[in-house]
């Protein structure tokens, strides 16, 4: 267990060190209007190349990812049932599911799940 902790700490330190080195050595570029615009044989573009993204689609995709990760966190509980205290596991899983349901009801009240606006 201690070896696993030391290994994860070492990996975290390496990642932080690499992030710091990349931040300090990253070539900073300044974008201007000409470099950001799409190239159409030397002419000005006729329409916008970057279409607006649907915020509603983004919110639904984000909610899907959150609840998909929730499933990944719930699935290992089946294999833990033989080795852990059953009452503590049931209590912790109920608290976890209640937190997720509160989040779902909050999203519903905010209107993030309504497609028609």
Short mmCIF file of N, CA and C in Angstrom, two decimals:
data_model
loop_
_atom_site.label_atom_id
_atom_site.label_comp_id
_atom_site.label_asym_id
_atom_site.label_seq_id
_atom_site.Cartn_x
_atom_site.Cartn_y
_atom_site.Cartn_z
N UNK A 1 0.82 -1.19 0.00
CA UNK A 1 0.00 0.00 0.00
C UNK A 1 0.87 1.26 0.00
N UNK A 2 1.93 1.22 0.80
CA UNK A 2 2.83 2.37 0.86
C UNK A 2 3.57 2.55 -0.47
N UNK A 3 3.91 1.42 -1.12
CA UNK A 3 4.60 1.51 -2.41
C UNK A 3 3.70 2.12 -3.46
N UNK A 4 2.40 1.80 -3.41
CA UNK A 4 1.45 2.37 -4.36
C UNK A 4 1.32 3.88 -4.13
N UNK A 5 1.27 4.30 -2.87
CA UNK A 5 1.20 5.72 -2.55
C UNK A 5 2.45 6.45 -3.03
N UNK A 6 3.62 5.86 -2.79
CA UNK A 6 4.87 6.48 -3.24
C UNK A 6 4.93 6.57 -4.75
N UNK A 7 4.46 5.52 -5.43
CA UNK A 7 4.47 5.52 -6.89
C UNK A 7 3.52 6.59 -7.44
N UNK A 8 2.33 6.71 -6.87
CA UNK A 8 1.39 7.72 -7.36
C UNK A 8 1.89 9.13 -7.04
N UNK A 9 2.55 9.31 -5.92
CA UNK A 9 3.14 10.61 -5.60
C UNK A 9 4.24 10.95 -6.58
N UNK A 10 5.07 9.98 -6.92
CA UNK A 10 6.15 10.22 -7.88
C UNK A 10 5.59 10.57 -9.26
N UNK A 11 4.56 9.87 -9.69
CA UNK A 11 3.95 10.17 -10.99
C UNK A 11 3.34 11.56 -10.97
N UNK A 12 2.68 11.94 -9.88
CA UNK A 12 2.09 13.28 -9.77
C UNK A 12 3.16 14.36 -9.83
N UNK A 13 4.29 14.14 -9.18
CA UNK A 13 5.38 15.11 -9.20
C UNK A 13 5.96 15.25 -10.61
N UNK A 14 6.10 14.14 -11.32
CA UNK A 14 6.61 14.19 -12.69
C UNK A 14 5.65 14.97 -13.58
N UNK A 15 4.35 14.73 -13.43
CA UNK A 15 3.37 15.44 -14.24
C UNK A 15 3.40 16.93 -13.93
N UNK A 16 3.47 17.30 -12.65
CA UNK A 16 3.54 18.71 -12.29
C UNK A 16 4.82 19.36 -12.82
N UNK A 17 5.92 18.65 -12.76
CA UNK A 17 7.18 19.18 -13.27
C UNK A 17 7.10 19.39 -14.78
N UNK A 18 6.54 18.43 -15.50
CA UNK A 18 6.40 18.59 -16.95
C UNK A 18 5.45 19.74 -17.29
N UNK A 19 4.37 19.88 -16.53
CA UNK A 19 3.45 20.99 -16.78
C UNK A 19 4.14 22.33 -16.54
N UNK A 20 4.96 22.42 -15.50
CA UNK A 20 5.68 23.66 -15.22
C UNK A 20 6.69 23.96 -16.32
N UNK A 21 7.42 22.97 -16.76
CA UNK A 21 8.41 23.17 -17.83
C UNK A 21 7.72 23.61 -19.12
N UNK A 22 6.60 22.96 -19.45
CA UNK A 22 5.89 23.33 -20.67
C UNK A 22 5.30 24.73 -20.58
N UNK A 23 4.83 25.11 -19.41
CA UNK A 23 4.28 26.46 -19.24
C UNK A 23 5.37 27.51 -19.42
N UNK A 24 6.55 27.24 -18.90
CA UNK A 24 7.63 28.23 -18.99
C UNK A 24 8.25 28.30 -20.38
N UNK A 25 8.25 27.20 -21.11
CA UNK A 25 8.91 27.19 -22.42
C UNK A 25 7.95 27.28 -23.59
N UNK A 26 6.66 27.40 -23.34
CA UNK A 26 5.68 27.44 -24.42
C UNK A 26 5.85 28.71 -25.23
N UNK A 27 5.87 28.56 -26.54
CA UNK A 27 6.00 29.72 -27.42
C UNK A 27 4.68 30.45 -27.45
N UNK A 28 4.69 31.67 -27.03
CA UNK A 28 3.48 32.46 -26.99
C UNK A 28 3.27 33.13 -28.35
N UNK A 29 2.13 32.89 -28.91
CA UNK A 29 1.82 33.50 -30.21
C UNK A 29 0.67 34.47 -30.02
N UNK A 30 0.71 35.51 -30.81
CA UNK A 30 -0.35 36.50 -30.79
C UNK A 30 -1.15 36.34 -32.07
N UNK A 31 -2.43 36.10 -31.91
CA UNK A 31 -3.28 35.89 -33.06
C UNK A 31 -3.85 37.22 -33.53
N UNK A 32 -3.91 37.37 -34.82
CA UNK A 32 -4.57 38.54 -35.37
C UNK A 32 -5.73 38.09 -36.25
N UNK A 33 -6.46 39.03 -36.80
CA UNK A 33 -7.66 38.72 -37.57
C UNK A 33 -7.35 37.91 -38.81
N UNK A 34 -6.24 38.20 -39.44
CA UNK A 34 -5.90 37.51 -40.68
C UNK A 34 -5.52 36.05 -40.44
N UNK A 35 -4.84 35.78 -39.35
CA UNK A 35 -4.44 34.40 -39.08
C UNK A 35 -5.61 33.56 -38.59
N UNK A 36 -6.60 34.17 -37.96
CA UNK A 36 -7.76 33.44 -37.48
C UNK A 36 -8.82 33.22 -38.54
N UNK A 37 -8.78 33.97 -39.62
CA UNK A 37 -9.81 33.83 -40.64
C UNK A 37 -9.44 32.68 -41.58
N UNK A 38 -10.44 31.97 -42.11
CA UNK A 38 -10.16 30.87 -43.04
C UNK A 38 -9.65 31.40 -44.37
N UNK A 39 -8.87 30.61 -45.03
CA UNK A 39 -8.27 31.01 -46.30
C UNK A 39 -9.14 30.54 -47.46
N UNK A 40 -9.57 31.47 -48.32
CA UNK A 40 -10.36 31.13 -49.51
C UNK A 40 -9.70 31.76 -50.73
N UNK A 41 -8.62 31.21 -51.14
CA UNK A 41 -7.92 31.63 -52.36
C UNK A 41 -7.63 33.13 -52.38
N UNK A 42 -7.33 33.71 -51.25
CA UNK A 42 -6.97 35.11 -51.20
C UNK A 42 -8.15 36.05 -51.08
N UNK A 43 -9.37 35.56 -51.13
CA UNK A 43 -10.56 36.41 -51.02
C UNK A 43 -11.06 36.42 -49.58
N UNK A 44 -11.83 37.42 -49.26
CA UNK A 44 -12.49 37.45 -47.95
C UNK A 44 -13.54 36.34 -47.91
N UNK A 45 -13.67 35.68 -46.80
CA UNK A 45 -14.66 34.60 -46.73
C UNK A 45 -16.08 35.13 -46.89
N UNK A 46 -16.93 34.32 -47.54
CA UNK A 46 -18.31 34.75 -47.78
C UNK A 46 -19.19 34.56 -46.55
N UNK A 47 -18.89 33.56 -45.74
CA UNK A 47 -19.68 33.35 -44.53
C UNK A 47 -18.75 32.96 -43.38
N UNK A 48 -19.32 32.84 -42.22
CA UNK A 48 -18.53 32.52 -41.03
C UNK A 48 -18.15 31.04 -41.06
N UNK A 49 -16.87 30.75 -40.89
CA UNK A 49 -16.42 29.36 -40.93
C UNK A 49 -16.70 28.64 -39.61
N UNK A 50 -16.71 29.37 -38.54
CA UNK A 50 -16.96 28.76 -37.23
C UNK A 50 -18.42 28.96 -36.86
N UNK A 51 -19.19 27.88 -36.94
CA UNK A 51 -20.61 27.95 -36.64
C UNK A 51 -20.81 27.98 -35.13
N UNK A 52 -21.85 28.65 -34.67
CA UNK A 52 -22.10 28.66 -33.23
C UNK A 52 -22.49 27.27 -32.73
N UNK A 53 -22.03 26.96 -31.54
CA UNK A 53 -22.28 25.64 -30.96
C UNK A 53 -23.49 25.73 -30.05
N UNK A 54 -24.33 24.71 -30.09
CA UNK A 54 -25.54 24.67 -29.28
C UNK A 54 -25.17 24.45 -27.82
N UNK A 55 -25.49 25.42 -26.99
CA UNK A 55 -25.22 25.31 -25.57
C UNK A 55 -26.08 24.24 -24.93
N UNK A 56 -27.32 24.07 -25.43
CA UNK A 56 -28.20 23.04 -24.88
C UNK A 56 -27.62 21.64 -25.11
N UNK A 57 -27.08 21.41 -26.31
CA UNK A 57 -26.45 20.12 -26.60
C UNK A 57 -25.25 19.89 -25.68
N UNK A 58 -24.47 20.93 -25.45
CA UNK A 58 -23.31 20.82 -24.57
C UNK A 58 -23.73 20.46 -23.14
N UNK A 59 -24.80 21.08 -22.63
CA UNK A 59 -25.25 20.79 -21.28
C UNK A 59 -25.75 19.35 -21.15
N UNK A 60 -26.49 18.87 -22.16
CA UNK A 60 -26.97 17.49 -22.11
C UNK A 60 -25.80 16.52 -22.19
N UNK A 61 -24.81 16.81 -23.02
CA UNK A 61 -23.63 15.95 -23.11
C UNK A 61 -22.87 15.95 -21.79
N UNK A 62 -22.78 17.08 -21.13
CA UNK A 62 -22.09 17.16 -19.85
C UNK A 62 -22.83 16.36 -18.77
N UNK A 63 -24.15 16.46 -18.76
CA UNK A 63 -24.95 15.68 -17.81
C UNK A 63 -24.79 14.19 -18.09
N UNK A 64 -24.76 13.81 -19.36
CA UNK A 64 -24.56 12.41 -19.72
C UNK A 64 -23.22 11.90 -19.20
N UNK A 65 -22.17 12.69 -19.36
CA UNK A 65 -20.84 12.27 -18.90
C UNK A 65 -20.82 12.13 -17.39
N UNK A 66 -21.47 13.05 -16.68
CA UNK A 66 -21.50 12.97 -15.22
C UNK A 66 -22.18 11.70 -14.76
N UNK A 67 -23.32 11.36 -15.37
CA UNK A 67 -24.04 10.17 -14.93
C UNK A 67 -23.39 8.90 -15.47
N UNK A 68 -22.62 9.00 -16.52
CA UNK A 68 -21.87 7.85 -17.00
C UNK A 68 -20.73 7.54 -16.03
N UNK A 69 -20.07 8.56 -15.53
CA UNK A 69 -19.02 8.36 -14.53
C UNK A 69 -19.63 7.81 -13.24
N UNK A 70 -20.85 8.23 -12.94
CA UNK A 70 -21.54 7.72 -11.76
C UNK A 70 -21.73 6.21 -11.87
N UNK A 71 -22.05 5.72 -13.04
CA UNK A 71 -22.18 4.27 -13.22
C UNK A 71 -20.85 3.56 -13.01
N UNK A 72 -19.80 4.16 -13.48
CA UNK A 72 -18.47 3.56 -13.29
C UNK A 72 -18.12 3.49 -11.81
N UNK A 73 -18.58 4.47 -11.04
CA UNK A 73 -18.32 4.45 -9.60
C UNK A 73 -19.22 3.47 -8.86
N UNK A 74 -20.40 3.18 -9.39
CA UNK A 74 -21.31 2.26 -8.72
C UNK A 74 -21.03 0.79 -9.04
N UNK A 75 -20.51 0.49 -10.20
CA UNK A 75 -20.31 -0.90 -10.60
C UNK A 75 -19.36 -1.70 -9.71
N UNK A 76 -18.29 -1.14 -9.20
CA UNK A 76 -17.40 -1.95 -8.34
C UNK A 76 -18.03 -2.37 -7.02
N UNK A 77 -19.15 -1.80 -6.64
CA UNK A 77 -19.76 -2.17 -5.37
C UNK A 77 -20.23 -3.62 -5.37
N UNK A 78 -20.51 -4.18 -6.53
CA UNK A 78 -20.92 -5.57 -6.60
C UNK A 78 -19.79 -6.49 -6.14
N UNK A 79 -18.58 -6.19 -6.54
CA UNK A 79 -17.45 -7.04 -6.15
C UNK A 79 -16.98 -6.79 -4.71
N UNK A 80 -17.35 -5.66 -4.12
CA UNK A 80 -16.92 -5.33 -2.76
C UNK A 80 -17.83 -5.97 -1.71
N UNK A 81 -19.01 -6.39 -2.10
CA UNK A 81 -19.99 -6.85 -1.11
C UNK A 81 -19.49 -7.99 -0.24
N UNK A 82 -18.62 -8.84 -0.75
CA UNK A 82 -18.14 -9.99 0.02
C UNK A 82 -17.09 -9.60 1.06
N UNK A 83 -16.37 -8.51 0.83
CA UNK A 83 -15.25 -8.18 1.70
C UNK A 83 -15.49 -7.00 2.63
N UNK A 84 -16.57 -6.26 2.46
CA UNK A 84 -16.75 -5.06 3.28
C UNK A 84 -17.94 -5.23 4.21
N UNK A 85 -18.05 -4.29 5.12
CA UNK A 85 -19.16 -4.26 6.05
C UNK A 85 -20.41 -3.84 5.28
N UNK A 86 -21.42 -4.67 5.29
CA UNK A 86 -22.60 -4.46 4.46
C UNK A 86 -23.36 -3.20 4.85
N UNK A 87 -23.49 -2.93 6.12
CA UNK A 87 -24.27 -1.75 6.54
C UNK A 87 -23.55 -0.46 6.16
N UNK A 88 -22.22 -0.42 6.30
CA UNK A 88 -21.48 0.78 5.89
C UNK A 88 -21.54 0.98 4.38
N UNK A 89 -21.47 -0.11 3.63
CA UNK A 89 -21.53 0.00 2.18
C UNK A 89 -22.90 0.49 1.72
N UNK A 90 -23.95 -0.04 2.31
CA UNK A 90 -25.30 0.38 1.93
C UNK A 90 -25.51 1.85 2.29
N UNK A 91 -25.04 2.28 3.44
CA UNK A 91 -25.16 3.67 3.84
C UNK A 91 -24.40 4.59 2.88
N UNK A 92 -23.17 4.25 2.54
CA UNK A 92 -22.38 5.10 1.65
C UNK A 92 -22.97 5.13 0.24
N UNK A 93 -23.49 4.00 -0.24
CA UNK A 93 -24.08 3.99 -1.58
C UNK A 93 -25.38 4.77 -1.61
N UNK A 94 -26.16 4.70 -0.53
CA UNK A 94 -27.39 5.49 -0.47
C UNK A 94 -27.09 6.98 -0.44
N UNK A 95 -26.08 7.38 0.30
CA UNK A 95 -25.69 8.80 0.32
C UNK A 95 -25.22 9.23 -1.07
N UNK A 96 -24.46 8.38 -1.74
CA UNK A 96 -23.97 8.68 -3.08
C UNK A 96 -25.13 8.85 -4.06
N UNK A 97 -26.09 7.95 -4.01
CA UNK A 97 -27.23 8.02 -4.92
C UNK A 97 -28.12 9.22 -4.60
N UNK A 98 -28.27 9.55 -3.32
CA UNK A 98 -29.06 10.73 -2.94
C UNK A 98 -28.40 12.00 -3.46
N UNK A 99 -27.09 12.09 -3.38
CA UNK A 99 -26.38 13.27 -3.92
C UNK A 99 -26.60 13.37 -5.42
N UNK A 100 -26.55 12.24 -6.12
CA UNK A 100 -26.78 12.27 -7.56
C UNK A 100 -28.22 12.66 -7.90
N UNK A 101 -29.18 12.17 -7.13
CA UNK A 101 -30.57 12.53 -7.38
C UNK A 101 -30.83 14.01 -7.10
N UNK A 102 -30.20 14.54 -6.06
CA UNK A 102 -30.33 15.98 -5.78
C UNK A 102 -29.75 16.78 -6.95
N UNK A 103 -28.64 16.33 -7.50
CA UNK A 103 -28.06 17.00 -8.67
C UNK A 103 -28.98 16.91 -9.88
N UNK A 104 -29.61 15.76 -10.08
CA UNK A 104 -30.54 15.60 -11.21
C UNK A 104 -31.74 16.51 -11.05
N UNK A 105 -32.30 16.58 -9.84
CA UNK A 105 -33.45 17.46 -9.62
C UNK A 105 -33.06 18.93 -9.77
N UNK A 106 -31.85 19.27 -9.37
CA UNK A 106 -31.37 20.65 -9.55
C UNK A 106 -31.26 20.99 -11.04
N UNK A 107 -30.73 20.05 -11.83
CA UNK A 107 -30.65 20.28 -13.28
C UNK A 107 -32.03 20.42 -13.89
N UNK A 108 -32.98 19.64 -13.42
CA UNK A 108 -34.35 19.73 -13.92
C UNK A 108 -34.96 21.07 -13.57
N UNK A 109 -34.75 21.54 -12.34
CA UNK A 109 -35.30 22.84 -11.93
C UNK A 109 -34.64 23.99 -12.66
N UNK A 110 -33.37 23.86 -13.02
CA UNK A 110 -32.69 24.92 -13.75
C UNK A 110 -33.12 24.98 -15.21
N UNK A 111 -33.74 23.90 -15.70
CA UNK A 111 -34.21 23.86 -17.08
C UNK A 111 -33.17 23.35 -18.05
N UNK A 112 -32.11 22.73 -17.55
CA UNK A 112 -31.07 22.24 -18.45
C UNK A 112 -31.50 21.00 -19.22
N UNK A 113 -32.52 20.31 -18.73
CA UNK A 113 -32.97 19.11 -19.42
C UNK A 113 -34.12 19.37 -20.38
N UNK A 114 -34.60 20.59 -20.45
CA UNK A 114 -35.70 20.94 -21.36
C UNK A 114 -35.14 21.33 -22.71
N UNK A 115 -35.55 20.63 -23.75
CA UNK A 115 -35.06 20.94 -25.09
C UNK A 115 -35.83 22.08 -25.72
N UNK A 116 -37.07 22.24 -25.37
CA UNK A 116 -37.91 23.27 -26.00
C UNK A 116 -37.86 24.52 -25.15
N UNK A 117 -37.33 25.59 -25.73
CA UNK A 117 -37.26 26.87 -25.01
C UNK A 117 -37.70 27.97 -25.94
#
